[in-house]
Amino acid sequence: MEVLKGSYKQKSFQSLKDLGQQGSSAAPGVRPTKSLQTSPIGSWTSLSHLRLEKLAEGSGWEELQDYGLEELRDGFFDASYSRPQRVAATEPPVSTSPKAQSPLAVRCKAFRDRLRVHWKAVVKFTVAYLAAMFLCLVRPASDWIGDVYSCFLPVAVLIHHPVRTVGVQLEITVQSIVGLALGQGWSALWWYVCSVARVGRHEGALLFLSLVLSGLWSSWLAAAYGRLVYMSVSFGITATFFATSMPPSEGSLPIWRHFWDQGMSYLFGLLLSLLVCIFLFPRFGHATIGRGFSSAANDLKHLLDYLVDARYCNDIPMLVEAQENAVSAIDVRLSEGYREFANQFSITRFDGKLLEQLRNSLTIAASPLRSLPLGHGLLTNVELERFHQARPQSAPENTICVRDADDHYEDQAIKTEESANLGLACGSTDLCSAIIRDKFSETIFDLIMELIHALNSLQVGLNNISESNVSASERADIKANILACLSNLHDRIRRLDIKYKEFGRAGLFTSELLLNPKSSDALVFLRYIRQCAKHMTKVLEVFLQLNASVHWRVIPPKYQWHRAIHRLSHQCALDQGASFLWNYFQTKRDVDDAFEMIYNSYTSKHHEVSDLFSRQGMRPRIRAFDHKDFAVHSTSNPIRYKLWQLNNSLLGPESRWARKFTVVLVALCLPGWLPGSKVWYREYHCLWAPIIYVILSNRRNSSNWRALYKRLAGCVLGVFWAWCANQAKHYSNPFIIATFSVLLCIPLAFNYFAYNRRKSTLAALICFTVPALVTFFLEEHTTASLWKQAWTTGVALLIGTFCSIPINWFIWTFTARSELSLAVSGLLMHLSQSYQIVAGRYLYRDTDDHPNDLTRSLASIREVRLSQSLLATRALVRSAVSEPNIVSEFRAYLFDELLDHFSVLLERLIEARRLGQHFQVWDRDPNTETTRALLSLRRDNVASVIFIFYMLSNCFSSGSKVPKYLPNPIFVRKKLFDTFMKLAEDASARGTSAHSSTPAAPNNTDPSSPSSAGQDHWDEVYAICFSRAFTDISVELQRIIDLAKEILGQEGD
């Protein structure tokens, strides 16, 4: 009976103890292998096996006895455990002495650099603010706009400042106008109710109800849908103003002119910011996205430069840093920049679809570089210096008509006697590396240099077409340059392919060479550079189309609405404060959605599970990878799931924040409704306390005492400056107030943009603007009246500002530290899903079910999203460090080390995914008996890793201690290799190994043909590197277990 791959119903090796006594009778079950010389049994696992044995011996673990019990049921697995040991405490990093104060010259240079970058933003911000102040200080204009309430005009300018792209500014202006209209409509309704049929005798209760409803709705809307925050703030400001500005005496008619005063002032502020944004240093997003692509190409070029630079080629830390920077440039900065571009109205010269294709093709081209072995030893200092000296003397070849690199070229080289001798003498490690270096170093150097030249040309071309005045002749020059790069790149790829074939036909692939880690790294390095170059040709082709389609066009937002509604533009997120947290939550939502989509996607070519089992009478069996194992949804009823989503949104954290926010808002407005205080509350404009509270509050800003001190200090400075502006000679002189505005606005604007102190600067400017203008409109200007008005209003602003931060410290508190545990839990879950996909879809995939284009595309999305999630979580750690230590000391170094291991784990998963698609693990087994014997052990290895991931994920999400007994991933994998080597030795002793009893290959495959032999060689290389990557995953996972126990604690301790 034929053994079905992936079926756990077959007997395991432990149940086949008589296998070693069967002699040669097992020969019919032997699977054909293709090369005796290059595929020794166990060679692809021997290096990893040796490493695991050393780790097991050196760690002092004591394996627990399993008494020979074996799990044979579907859906269960056997795990290997070690006796728990006390986790050694990780020493915190040595704290360095505080840095000495930078010299004055250095600080002046840093100041000049910041000024050179942000001077346009400072000018735009200052012009808009001063224009708003001038309109308020010119009495005829201010009387018509809104009289004393014209101070809403500069406040609206400050909230919606013009230093944004035109598309974003237009969007937030429309949002705020809608919020203003809704707020005035809502308030007009309640004012009408308060003035009809004597209902308004106790209008405070009605206004209280109005404010409660509006506060709940506006705060929930901003918390649930981040993109609508400006509509929510405008609605909240308007509703709060009208809830506290009713006439102070019962029976008085409402002053309906207040609707004109507040509405026109706020509207004029919105339109003024929009006009300044459009006409003064306008930004349409065109140059920004062009610079983003250019910067990403430059970072890739730097990595390749270091690889062929004699000074840095052996500097592994420098190369790792350049590699990480290149990965971050593509996966994070370029990706975020394109999302920013696609999420807004843009006036650009780029075609949106071609720009997306360029982003995707550049991401694919950079993907092999993140798994590039850096210690390959293929390029040495001496050779690089020699190649660089010889390169200027040889003119580059511009071959225009070159066939595609994937075409098969006839190799004219023949096996020389020298090559044969080299192949026989390839036993030395150094000699193996020298042979590969001799054959490939010059060719790969030329290919890397051509890649650098292509990236440089791409960077220059992007910079040129990003300019608004690029001419047709310049575009023609760009096209000619890119075509030359494309031709040269094809030629270099062809030469490398010829070298491949020469190397394979020379008989240099030997078992000794393959068992040399340096050799396998060098061969993988060649393949990854070749893949990068091949994908780079696609990048250049897309850029040629982009260059040919350059003309001005308007591109509307094309981001998916269900994701765009939660995404706030970068500048707006900075303005809201705690931009790290905004970025973290946006990234977390995108990553969760992407993983749910990917994890539940069926990419197999077998449309039904039963397609794998076409025989009659056989029930469908559980596959090696089942998407229902860890599905997010616990119900298949769509209506029930939608109801759960609705209930979660109404009663979730957003709703809790809305209730807490509204309680504080009502408390700040309460004096405006009480008979004993509502007169002075309106007279001294204390209604600005709840208004500034609405403006400054942020649900996801934990902050600390230092942030509170800075915000309050800014408020005191603003109030003091406002009193000084009115108290100066010629009381409340508009020219003096305008002068004071200029003197305050310029440094604060620089502080706003250059140092990203957004909320404290905004609070300072509002606390200057409101007291200055309110005092300016007083009928009587005396020293006492100016002091009383300015400081009474200022104290109200201080109270509202003070409440905007501690609200997050009490009742349903938000802290970055509590969120960090959930972030780590999510990362563990996503890493587990990625591991399961790699194991099920790549390593143990079904027969004739190779990963297709869809599978690879989803893998690329998954890897990019995980990289973004890791960086966002690192930013969350930095936010957690700034929080005060109240209950216990926060050990950030443990989370930093944990995330470092996550990063290594992710890179190994990416490496395993790239390698696993090139070989079939079942073909590495010598016979079907071995495959059947190893099925349960392979199941145990994968299932143990997944089980550990999910146990740790649940511990972090619930805050529970880590169980004392968890499977030891090193022991489980070592057990698999032990069994594999024992089977190989038994088969060799019986004389039934593939070396002596391999049946003839199928008729359609000639194992002696050069192409078949070359493929066998590369299969062996990929298998060795894959085994090493999967072993690294087990090693890293054991260290993650120890760190989790140190962070959360261990049960029983």
GROMACS .gro file of C-alpha atoms in nm, residues 714-997:
model
  284
  714GLY     CA    1   0.357   7.702   2.804
  715CYS     CA    2   0.016   7.812   2.929
  716VAL     CA    3   0.163   8.040   3.197
  717LEU     CA    4   0.398   8.191   2.939
  718GLY     CA    5   0.109   8.256   2.700
  719VAL     CA    6  -0.114   8.417   2.964
  720PHE     CA    7   0.171   8.632   3.095
  721TRP     CA    8   0.261   8.744   2.743
  722ALA     CA    9  -0.104   8.829   2.671
  723TRP     CA   10  -0.126   9.041   2.986
  724CYS     CA   11   0.200   9.216   2.892
  725ALA     CA   12   0.071   9.289   2.540
  726ASN     CA   13  -0.240   9.460   2.679
  727GLN     CA   14  -0.069   9.622   2.977
  728ALA     CA   15   0.197   9.795   2.766
  729LYS     CA   16   0.178  10.170   2.708
  730HIS     CA   17  -0.144  10.279   2.537
  731TYR     CA   18  -0.352  10.003   2.694
  732SER     CA   19  -0.468   9.730   2.451
  733ASN     CA   20  -0.302   9.894   2.154
  734PRO     CA   21  -0.359   9.672   1.848
  735PHE     CA   22  -0.013   9.748   1.706
  736ILE     CA   23   0.158   9.647   2.029
  737ILE     CA   24  -0.051   9.331   2.054
  738ALA     CA   25   0.040   9.246   1.695
  739THR     CA   26   0.409   9.304   1.773
  740PHE     CA   27   0.389   9.079   2.078
  741SER     CA   28   0.218   8.818   1.861
  742VAL     CA   29   0.508   8.819   1.615
  743LEU     CA   30   0.767   8.797   1.891
  744LEU     CA   31   0.591   8.498   2.046
  745CYS     CA   32   0.479   8.314   1.734
  746ILE     CA   33   0.813   8.283   1.552
  747PRO     CA   34   1.008   8.099   1.827
  748LEU     CA   35   0.705   7.888   1.922
  749ALA     CA   36   0.649   7.793   1.557
  750PHE     CA   37   1.011   7.683   1.535
  751ASN     CA   38   0.965   7.484   1.857
  752TYR     CA   39   0.646   7.337   1.709
  753PHE     CA   40   0.807   7.197   1.393
  754ALA     CA   41   1.178   7.158   1.464
  755TYR     CA   42   1.140   6.986   1.802
  756ASN     CA   43   0.792   6.833   1.756
  757ARG     CA   44   0.657   6.983   2.079
  758ARG     CA   45   0.312   7.011   1.933
  759LYS     CA   46   0.062   7.011   2.219
  760SER     CA   47   0.260   7.230   2.458
  761THR     CA   48   0.323   7.487   2.183
  762LEU     CA   49  -0.042   7.482   2.078
  763ALA     CA   50  -0.148   7.532   2.441
  764ALA     CA   51   0.091   7.827   2.477
  765LEU     CA   52  -0.038   8.001   2.164
  766ILE     CA   53  -0.405   7.949   2.254
  767CYS     CA   54  -0.338   8.073   2.608
  768PHE     CA   55  -0.187   8.388   2.456
  769THR     CA   56  -0.448   8.439   2.186
  770VAL     CA   57  -0.766   8.411   2.392
  771PRO     CA   58  -0.672   8.634   2.692
  772ALA     CA   59  -0.508   8.890   2.459
  773LEU     CA   60  -0.817   8.928   2.239
  774VAL     CA   61  -1.074   8.898   2.518
  775THR     CA   62  -0.893   9.172   2.711
  776PHE     CA   63  -0.857   9.378   2.395
  777PHE     CA   64  -1.237   9.389   2.353
  778LEU     CA   65  -1.299   9.522   2.706
  779GLU     CA   66  -1.493   9.849   2.719
  780GLU     CA   67  -1.285   9.985   3.006
  781HIS     CA   68  -0.905   9.957   2.990
  782THR     CA   69  -0.747  10.003   3.331
  783THR     CA   70  -0.463   9.823   3.497
  784ALA     CA   71  -0.699   9.642   3.735
  785SER     CA   72  -0.952   9.542   3.469
  786LEU     CA   73  -0.679   9.420   3.232
  787TRP     CA   74  -0.514   9.214   3.507
  788LYS     CA   75  -0.843   9.066   3.626
  789GLN     CA   76  -0.971   8.978   3.280
  790ALA     CA   77  -0.644   8.837   3.147
  791TRP     CA   78  -0.556   8.624   3.449
  792THR     CA   79  -0.909   8.504   3.523
  793THR     CA   80  -0.946   8.379   3.168
  794GLY     CA   81  -0.589   8.249   3.189
  795VAL     CA   82  -0.659   8.048   3.502
  796ALA     CA   83  -0.960   7.890   3.330
  797LEU     CA   84  -0.733   7.794   3.041
  798LEU     CA   85  -0.478   7.653   3.284
  799ILE     CA   86  -0.744   7.436   3.450
  800GLY     CA   87  -0.862   7.301   3.115
  801THR     CA   88  -0.504   7.235   3.008
  802PHE     CA   89  -0.424   7.061   3.333
  803CYS     CA   90  -0.719   6.822   3.292
  804SER     CA   91  -0.611   6.719   2.941
  805ILE     CA   92  -0.324   6.495   3.060
  806PRO     CA   93  -0.417   6.335   3.396
  807ILE     CA   94  -0.748   6.214   3.249
  808ASN     CA   95  -0.548   5.923   3.107
  809TRP     CA   96  -0.407   5.838   3.450
  810PHE     CA   97  -0.731   5.761   3.634
  811ILE     CA   98  -1.012   5.511   3.569
  812TRP     CA   99  -0.968   5.295   3.259
  813THR     CA  100  -0.616   5.421   3.233
  814PHE     CA  101  -0.410   5.395   2.919
  815THR     CA  102  -0.040   5.322   2.954
  816ALA     CA  103   0.211   5.222   2.692
  817ARG     CA  104   0.335   4.953   2.932
  818SER     CA  105   0.003   4.772   2.947
  819GLU     CA  106  -0.033   4.803   2.571
  820LEU     CA  107   0.320   4.666   2.528
  821SER     CA  108   0.218   4.326   2.664
  822LEU     CA  109  -0.066   4.309   2.413
  823ALA     CA  110   0.174   4.414   2.136
  824VAL     CA  111   0.417   4.135   2.225
  825SER     CA  112   0.127   3.890   2.237
  826GLY     CA  113   0.020   3.994   1.888
  827LEU     CA  114   0.375   3.961   1.756
  828LEU     CA  115   0.402   3.609   1.896
  829MET     CA  116   0.072   3.514   1.736
  830HIS     CA  117   0.176   3.653   1.397
  831LEU     CA  118   0.515   3.485   1.415
  832SER     CA  119   0.339   3.158   1.495
  833GLN     CA  120   0.109   3.195   1.197
  834SER     CA  121   0.407   3.275   0.975
  835TYR     CA  122   0.590   2.969   1.103
  836GLN     CA  123   0.287   2.752   1.040
  837ILE     CA  124   0.252   2.886   0.685
  838VAL     CA  125   0.621   2.830   0.609
  839ALA     CA  126   0.609   2.477   0.749
  840GLY     CA  127   0.281   2.379   0.585
  841ARG     CA  128   0.294   2.565   0.253
  842TYR     CA  129   0.666   2.547   0.179
  843LEU     CA  130   0.851   2.277   0.374
  844TYR     CA  131   0.586   2.005   0.407
  845ARG     CA  132   0.376   2.106   0.111
  846ASP     CA  133   0.167   1.854  -0.076
  847THR     CA  134   0.297   1.673  -0.379
  848ASP     CA  135   0.299   1.886  -0.696
  849ASP     CA  136   0.173   2.188  -0.503
  850HIS     CA  137   0.459   2.434  -0.531
  851PRO     CA  138   0.405   2.790  -0.404
  852ASN     CA  139   0.243   2.999  -0.675
  853ASP     CA  140   0.255   3.372  -0.744
  854LEU     CA  141  -0.032   3.439  -0.506
  855THR     CA  142   0.144   3.251  -0.227
  856ARG     CA  143   0.464   3.449  -0.280
  857SER     CA  144   0.276   3.780  -0.297
  858LEU     CA  145   0.098   3.709   0.030
  859ALA     CA  146   0.430   3.607   0.186
  860SER     CA  147   0.582   3.938   0.082
  861ILE     CA  148   0.290   4.127   0.237
  862ARG     CA  149   0.317   3.922   0.555
  863GLU     CA  150   0.689   3.989   0.593
  864VAL     CA  151   0.657   4.362   0.529
  865ARG     CA  152   0.372   4.391   0.778
  866LEU     CA  153   0.564   4.202   1.044
  867SER     CA  154   0.865   4.429   0.994
  868GLN     CA  155   0.642   4.733   1.040
  869SER     CA  156   0.486   4.581   1.351
  870LEU     CA  157   0.829   4.518   1.504
  871LEU     CA  158   0.940   4.878   1.450
  872ALA     CA  159   0.612   5.013   1.587
  873THR     CA  160   0.651   4.797   1.898
  874ARG     CA  161   1.005   4.927   1.949
  875ALA     CA  162   0.862   5.279   1.941
  876LEU     CA  163   0.607   5.168   2.200
  877VAL     CA  164   0.891   5.057   2.427
  878ARG     CA  165   1.041   5.404   2.402
  879SER     CA  166   0.706   5.553   2.502
  880ALA     CA  167   0.681   5.312   2.795
  881VAL     CA  168   1.025   5.417   2.920
  882SER     CA  169   0.908   5.777   2.955
  883GLU     CA  170   0.619   5.679   3.185
  884PRO     CA  171   0.669   5.715   3.562
  885ASN     CA  172   0.757   5.409   3.772
  886ILE     CA  173   0.468   5.388   4.019
  887VAL     CA  174   0.404   5.018   4.087
  888SER     CA  175   0.734   4.865   3.979
  889GLU     CA  176   1.038   4.948   3.778
  890PHE     CA  177   0.997   4.899   3.406
  891ARG     CA  178   1.279   4.685   3.269
  892ALA     CA  179   1.292   4.810   2.913
  893TYR     CA  180   1.613   4.622   2.835
  894LEU     CA  181   1.427   4.290   2.862
  895PHE     CA  182   1.174   4.399   2.602
  896ASP     CA  183   1.452   4.534   2.381
  897GLU     CA  184   1.628   4.198   2.393
  898LEU     CA  185   1.299   4.017   2.335
  899LEU     CA  186   1.230   4.226   2.025
  900ASP     CA  187   1.585   4.162   1.905
  901HIS     CA  188   1.513   3.789   1.917
  902PHE     CA  189   1.182   3.846   1.740
  903SER     CA  190   1.371   4.029   1.466
  904VAL     CA  191   1.617   3.743   1.426
  905LEU     CA  192   1.327   3.498   1.425
  906LEU     CA  193   1.152   3.695   1.152
  907GLU     CA  194   1.466   3.704   0.938
  908ARG     CA  195   1.507   3.329   0.975
  909LEU     CA  196   1.144   3.273   0.879
  910ILE     CA  197   1.195   3.488   0.569
  911GLU     CA  198   1.512   3.300   0.484
  912ALA     CA  199   1.337   2.965   0.534
  913ARG     CA  200   1.045   3.076   0.319
  914ARG     CA  201   1.274   3.180   0.035
  915LEU     CA  202   1.474   2.857   0.054
  916GLY     CA  203   1.184   2.621   0.114
  917GLN     CA  204   1.020   2.687  -0.221
  918HIS     CA  205   1.321   2.549  -0.411
  919PHE     CA  206   1.333   2.192  -0.283
  920GLN     CA  207   1.096   1.917  -0.176
  921VAL     CA  208   1.171   1.776   0.168
  922TRP     CA  209   1.018   1.438   0.083
  923ASP     CA  210   1.279   1.393  -0.188
  924ARG     CA  211   1.557   1.426   0.070
  925ASP     CA  212   1.446   1.098   0.233
  926PRO     CA  213   1.619   0.786   0.097
  927ASN     CA  214   1.304   0.572   0.094
  928THR     CA  215   0.936   0.571   0.181
  929GLU     CA  216   0.998   0.383   0.507
  930THR     CA  217   1.208   0.678   0.627
  931THR     CA  218   0.937   0.921   0.525
  932ARG     CA  219   0.678   0.720   0.715
  933ALA     CA  220   0.899   0.688   1.020
  934LEU     CA  221   0.970   1.060   1.033
  935LEU     CA  222   0.612   1.180   0.987
  936SER     CA  223   0.525   1.187   1.357
  937LEU     CA  224   0.860   1.344   1.449
  938ARG     CA  225   0.820   1.618   1.190
  939ARG     CA  226   0.471   1.676   1.322
  940ASP     CA  227   0.607   1.698   1.676
  941ASN     CA  228   0.876   1.947   1.575
  942VAL     CA  229   0.636   2.188   1.405
  943ALA     CA  230   0.352   2.144   1.654
  944SER     CA  231   0.581   2.204   1.953
  945VAL     CA  232   0.704   2.534   1.812
  946ILE     CA  233   0.350   2.649   1.735
  947PHE     CA  234   0.232   2.539   2.078
  948ILE     CA  235   0.508   2.742   2.248
  949PHE     CA  236   0.427   3.048   2.041
  950TYR     CA  237   0.061   3.040   2.134
  951MET     CA  238   0.120   2.963   2.500
  952LEU     CA  239   0.354   3.261   2.530
  953SER     CA  240   0.111   3.478   2.333
  954ASN     CA  241  -0.173   3.394   2.571
  955CYS     CA  242   0.050   3.455   2.874
  956PHE     CA  243   0.140   3.805   2.754
  957SER     CA  244  -0.219   3.892   2.661
  958SER     CA  245  -0.359   3.776   2.996
  959GLY     CA  246  -0.064   3.875   3.216
  960SER     CA  247  -0.033   3.518   3.345
  961LYS     CA  248   0.288   3.353   3.448
  962VAL     CA  249   0.461   3.121   3.203
  963PRO     CA  250   0.402   2.748   3.269
  964LYS     CA  251   0.693   2.571   3.431
  965TYR     CA  252   0.688   2.292   3.173
  966LEU     CA  253   0.698   2.387   2.807
  967PRO     CA  254   0.830   2.174   2.521
  968ASN     CA  255   1.202   2.218   2.465
  969PRO     CA  256   1.228   2.311   2.094
  970ILE     CA  257   1.596   2.217   2.081
  971PHE     CA  258   1.531   1.868   2.217
  972VAL     CA  259   1.237   1.815   1.979
  973ARG     CA  260   1.441   1.910   1.674
  974LYS     CA  261   1.744   1.713   1.794
  975LYS     CA  262   1.521   1.408   1.833
  976LEU     CA  263   1.414   1.444   1.469
  977PHE     CA  264   1.775   1.463   1.351
  978ASP     CA  265   1.881   1.175   1.577
  979THR     CA  266   1.617   0.953   1.424
  980PHE     CA  267   1.702   1.063   1.073
  981MET     CA  268   2.072   0.986   1.121
  982LYS     CA  269   1.992   0.649   1.284
  983LEU     CA  270   1.775   0.554   0.988
  984ALA     CA  271   2.049   0.655   0.751
  985GLU     CA  272   2.308   0.450   0.938
  986ASP     CA  273   2.079   0.145   0.956
  987ALA     CA  274   2.000   0.170   0.587
  988SER     CA  275   2.368   0.202   0.504
  989ALA     CA  276   2.455  -0.098   0.721
  990ARG     CA  277   2.186  -0.309   0.555
  991GLY     CA  278   2.308  -0.212   0.212
  992THR     CA  279   1.962  -0.083   0.119
  993SER     CA  280   2.047   0.284   0.100
  994ALA     CA  281   1.990   0.486  -0.207
  995HIS     CA  282   2.355   0.436  -0.303
  996SER     CA  283   2.307   0.069  -0.374
  997SER     CA  284   1.940   0.020  -0.450
   0.00000   0.00000   0.00000
